[in-house]
């Protein structure tokens, strides 16, 4: 065999090895999330597609990050539920079969653990939760207003939320021991903490601003789904309603306060229940 042939063979082999490493990279796994994906069932979720190396390039169109094969994921409108389910099963199989002949993804997909929560790493879980909470606090009064019945449906009691807020306060106080003066802003922004805590608990984080457009959008940290908050009853609206009943409401003042830093655990517990009148939306 000519030396040039050996060189080409070696280069080709090393290129394939580097590509196959994608299936063991968690960062690469989460980078292949659809940006133009909507109305797809759970079995065709972004993480399922990313598991087999697919990247979203157009609406309903996937492209393999290795063999460059394309796969149309269109789900035609139909009133026949059985046909819809058949199409979903067909597309799920295609995630494996639509690759080129020698593509490694069908035989070497990403491990299932990439999509799982790190329950055996509590510190990592807590840090991710804190990061999401602080990110959501940036939305201030654009966060949704949650009613007591909403939290009851999620099996979240006042006691559980208070414990979570206490944990957040302790962790952030410990990290910012040299920045005590910032704590004075916390009393006026307490209404923000409850929805930020609950959304962070459910895996949501604040979406990065897109260009010059600043919209209140949250993103799931796992499946990357985006949700606009303008369709929900926001804290800002709740504050305006309270204003009409009580001129001395302190909610609007929070919009001018930055940065948002939770108060101490003791103040969270003592003030979280009397910030809003009983029966009003939180």
Coordinates of C-alpha atoms in Angstrom, one line a residue:
X1 CA 0.0 0.0 0.0
X2 CA 1.4 3.5 -0.9
X3 CA 2.3 5.8 1.9
X4 CA -0.3 8.3 0.7
X5 CA -3.0 5.6 0.9
X6 CA -2.0 4.9 4.5
X7 CA -2.2 8.6 5.3
X8 CA -5.7 8.9 3.8
X9 CA -6.8 5.8 5.6
X10 CA -5.4 7.1 8.9
X11 CA -7.0 10.5 8.5
X12 CA -10.3 9.0 7.6
X13 CA -10.1 6.7 10.6
X14 CA -9.2 9.6 13.0
X15 CA -12.1 11.7 11.6
X16 CA -14.6 8.9 12.2
X17 CA -13.2 8.4 15.8
X18 CA -13.6 12.1 16.5
X19 CA -17.2 12.1 15.1
X20 CA -18.1 9.0 17.2
X21 CA -16.9 10.8 20.3
X22 CA -20.0 13.0 19.8
X23 CA -22.2 10.2 21.2
X24 CA -20.3 10.4 24.5
X25 CA -20.3 14.2 24.8
X26 CA -23.1 15.6 26.9
X27 CA -22.4 19.1 25.7
X28 CA -22.7 18.0 22.1
X29 CA -25.9 16.2 23.0
X30 CA -27.6 19.3 24.4
X31 CA -26.3 21.4 21.5
X32 CA -28.3 19.4 19.0
X33 CA -31.7 20.8 20.3
X34 CA -34.3 21.9 17.8
X35 CA -34.9 25.6 17.6
X36 CA -37.8 25.4 15.1
X37 CA -39.7 22.5 16.7
X38 CA -43.4 22.7 17.7
X39 CA -46.3 20.4 18.2
X40 CA -44.3 17.1 18.5
X41 CA -45.2 14.3 20.9
X42 CA -43.0 13.1 23.7
X43 CA -41.5 10.2 21.8
X44 CA -40.2 12.7 19.2
X45 CA -39.0 15.2 21.7
X46 CA -35.7 17.2 21.1
X47 CA -33.7 15.0 23.4
X48 CA -34.9 11.8 21.6
X49 CA -33.8 13.3 18.3
X50 CA -30.5 14.5 19.7
X51 CA -29.8 11.1 21.1
X52 CA -29.4 9.7 17.6
X53 CA -27.3 12.6 16.3
X54 CA -30.1 14.7 14.7
X55 CA -29.9 18.5 14.6
X56 CA -32.9 20.7 13.6
X57 CA -32.1 22.8 10.6
X58 CA -35.5 23.9 9.4
X59 CA -39.1 23.6 10.5
X60 CA -39.9 19.8 10.6
X61 CA -36.4 19.0 9.1
X62 CA -33.6 17.2 10.8
X63 CA -30.0 16.7 9.6
X64 CA -27.5 14.2 10.9
X65 CA -24.4 15.8 12.5
X66 CA -22.2 13.0 11.1
X67 CA -23.5 11.5 7.8
X68 CA -25.4 14.7 6.8
X69 CA -28.6 12.8 6.0
X70 CA -31.9 14.7 6.1
X71 CA -35.1 13.5 7.7
X72 CA -38.5 15.2 7.3
X73 CA -40.5 15.0 10.6
X74 CA -43.7 16.4 9.3
X75 CA -46.9 15.3 11.1
X76 CA -49.8 15.9 8.8
X77 CA -53.1 17.1 10.3
X78 CA -55.5 14.3 10.7
X79 CA -58.6 13.5 12.7
X80 CA -57.8 9.8 12.8
X81 CA -55.9 9.2 16.0
X82 CA -54.7 5.8 14.9
X83 CA -53.1 7.2 11.7
X84 CA -51.4 9.9 13.8
X85 CA -49.9 7.3 16.2
X86 CA -48.8 5.2 13.3
X87 CA -47.0 8.2 11.8
X88 CA -45.3 8.8 15.2
X89 CA -44.1 5.2 15.4
X90 CA -42.8 5.4 11.8
X91 CA -40.9 8.6 12.5
X92 CA -39.4 7.2 15.7
X93 CA -38.0 4.2 13.7
X94 CA -36.7 6.6 11.1
X95 CA -34.5 8.3 13.7
X96 CA -32.4 5.1 13.5
X97 CA -33.0 4.0 9.9
X98 CA -32.7 7.3 8.0
X99 CA -29.0 7.6 8.5
X100 CA -26.5 6.7 5.7
X101 CA -25.3 3.1 5.5
X102 CA -22.0 3.5 7.5
X103 CA -23.1 6.1 10.0
X104 CA -22.3 5.2 13.6
X105 CA -25.4 6.8 15.2
X106 CA -27.9 3.9 14.9
X107 CA -25.4 1.6 16.7
X108 CA -23.9 4.1 19.0
X109 CA -26.5 6.6 20.3
X110 CA -26.0 8.8 23.3
X111 CA -26.6 7.1 26.6
X112 CA -29.9 7.5 28.3
X113 CA -28.3 9.0 31.4
X114 CA -27.6 12.3 29.5
X115 CA -31.3 13.1 29.7
X116 CA -31.7 12.1 33.4
X117 CA -31.4 14.4 36.4
X118 CA -28.2 14.0 38.5
X119 CA -30.1 12.6 41.5
X120 CA -26.8 11.0 42.8
X121 CA -25.1 14.4 42.7
X122 CA -27.1 16.6 45.1
X123 CA -24.6 19.5 45.0
X124 CA -24.8 19.7 41.2
X125 CA -28.6 19.6 41.4
X126 CA -28.7 22.4 43.9
X127 CA -26.3 24.6 41.9
X128 CA -28.3 24.1 38.8
X129 CA -31.5 25.0 40.7
X130 CA -29.8 28.2 42.1
X131 CA -28.6 29.2 38.7
X132 CA -32.1 28.8 37.3
X133 CA -33.7 30.8 40.2
X134 CA -31.3 33.7 39.8
X135 CA -31.8 33.7 36.0
X136 CA -35.6 33.8 36.4
X137 CA -35.4 36.7 38.9
X138 CA -34.2 38.8 36.1
X139 CA -37.7 38.7 34.6
X140 CA -39.0 40.5 37.7
X141 CA -42.7 41.3 37.5
X142 CA -43.0 39.6 34.1
X143 CA -43.1 36.3 35.9
X144 CA -46.5 34.6 36.1
X145 CA -48.7 35.2 39.1
X146 CA -49.4 31.8 40.7
X147 CA -52.6 31.1 42.7
X148 CA -52.7 28.9 45.8
X149 CA -54.8 26.3 43.9
X150 CA -52.1 26.2 41.1
X151 CA -49.5 25.2 43.7
X152 CA -51.9 22.7 45.3
X153 CA -52.3 21.0 41.9
X154 CA -48.5 20.6 41.9
X155 CA -48.4 19.1 45.4
X156 CA -46.5 22.2 46.6
X157 CA -47.4 23.4 50.1
X158 CA -46.6 26.7 51.7
X159 CA -44.2 24.8 54.0
X160 CA -42.3 23.2 51.1
X161 CA -41.9 26.6 49.3
X162 CA -40.8 28.3 52.5
X163 CA -38.1 25.5 53.0
X164 CA -36.9 26.0 49.4
X165 CA -36.7 29.8 49.8
X166 CA -34.8 29.3 53.1
X167 CA -32.4 27.0 51.3
X168 CA -31.9 29.5 48.5
X169 CA -31.4 32.3 51.0
X170 CA -28.8 30.3 53.0
X171 CA -26.9 29.3 49.9
X172 CA -26.8 32.8 48.3
X173 CA -26.0 34.5 51.7
X174 CA -23.1 32.1 52.0
X175 CA -21.8 33.0 48.5
X176 CA -22.2 36.8 49.0
X177 CA -20.9 37.4 52.5
X178 CA -19.0 40.4 51.2
X179 CA -22.0 42.0 49.5
X180 CA -24.4 42.5 52.4
X181 CA -25.6 46.0 51.2
X182 CA -27.4 44.4 48.3
X183 CA -29.7 42.6 50.7
X184 CA -31.7 45.8 51.3
X185 CA -33.4 45.5 47.9
X186 CA -34.9 42.1 48.7
X187 CA -37.9 43.2 50.8
X188 CA -39.5 45.0 47.9
X189 CA -39.0 42.2 45.4
X190 CA -40.3 39.3 47.5
X191 CA -43.3 38.6 45.2
X192 CA -40.8 37.6 42.5
X193 CA -39.2 34.9 44.6
X194 CA -42.2 32.4 44.8
X195 CA -42.8 32.1 41.1
X196 CA -39.1 32.1 40.3
X197 CA -38.6 29.3 42.9
X198 CA -41.4 27.2 41.5
X199 CA -40.4 27.6 37.9
X200 CA -36.8 26.9 38.7
X201 CA -37.9 23.7 40.6
X202 CA -39.7 22.6 37.4
X203 CA -36.6 23.1 35.3
X204 CA -37.3 26.5 33.7
X205 CA -34.7 29.2 33.2
X206 CA -34.7 32.6 31.6
X207 CA -34.0 32.6 27.9
X208 CA -31.1 34.7 26.6
X209 CA -32.2 37.9 24.9
X210 CA -32.4 37.6 21.1
X211 CA -30.7 40.6 19.5
X212 CA -32.3 43.9 20.4
X213 CA -35.7 42.2 21.3
X214 CA -36.2 41.7 25.0
X215 CA -39.1 39.3 25.4
X216 CA -40.2 37.5 28.6
X217 CA -39.4 33.9 27.5
X218 CA -38.4 30.9 29.6
X219 CA -36.6 27.8 28.4
X220 CA -36.7 24.2 29.8
X221 CA -33.1 23.4 30.8
X222 CA -33.6 19.8 29.6
X223 CA -35.8 19.7 26.4
X224 CA -35.0 23.3 25.4
X225 CA -38.7 24.1 24.9
X226 CA -39.4 27.9 25.0
X227 CA -42.5 29.5 26.4
X228 CA -43.5 33.1 26.2
X229 CA -44.9 34.6 29.5
X230 CA -47.0 37.3 27.8
X231 CA -49.9 34.7 27.6
X232 CA -50.0 34.3 31.3
X233 CA -51.3 36.5 34.1
X234 CA -48.2 38.3 35.2
X235 CA -47.1 39.7 38.6
X236 CA -47.1 43.1 36.9
X237 CA -50.8 42.8 36.2
X238 CA -51.5 41.5 39.7
X239 CA -49.7 44.5 41.1
X240 CA -51.8 46.9 39.0
X241 CA -55.0 45.2 40.3
X242 CA -53.7 45.5 43.9
X243 CA -53.0 49.2 43.2
X244 CA -56.6 49.8 42.3
X245 CA -57.6 48.4 45.7
X246 CA -54.6 49.6 47.8
X247 CA -52.7 52.8 46.7
X248 CA -49.8 52.0 48.9
X249 CA -48.8 48.7 47.1
X250 CA -45.1 48.2 47.0
X251 CA -45.0 45.9 43.9
X252 CA -44.4 48.5 41.1
X253 CA -41.2 49.6 42.9
X254 CA -39.6 46.3 42.2
X255 CA -39.3 47.0 38.5
X256 CA -36.7 49.6 39.1
X257 CA -34.6 47.5 41.5
X258 CA -31.5 45.6 40.3
X259 CA -29.8 43.3 40.8
X260 CA -32.3 40.9 42.3
X261 CA -30.9 39.2 45.4
X262 CA -33.0 37.1 47.8
X263 CA -33.3 38.3 51.4
X264 CA -32.2 36.3 54.4
X265 CA -34.0 33.1 55.3
X266 CA -35.6 34.7 58.3
X267 CA -37.1 37.5 56.3
X268 CA -38.3 35.2 53.6
X269 CA -40.2 33.1 56.2
X270 CA -41.6 36.1 58.1
X271 CA -42.6 38.2 55.1
X272 CA -43.5 35.6 52.4
X273 CA -47.0 35.2 53.9
X274 CA -47.9 38.8 54.4
X275 CA -46.6 40.4 51.2
X276 CA -50.0 40.0 49.5
X277 CA -53.4 40.1 51.1
X278 CA -55.0 36.7 51.8
X279 CA -56.9 35.3 48.9
X280 CA -55.2 37.4 46.3
X281 CA -52.9 36.0 43.6
X282 CA -49.3 35.4 44.6

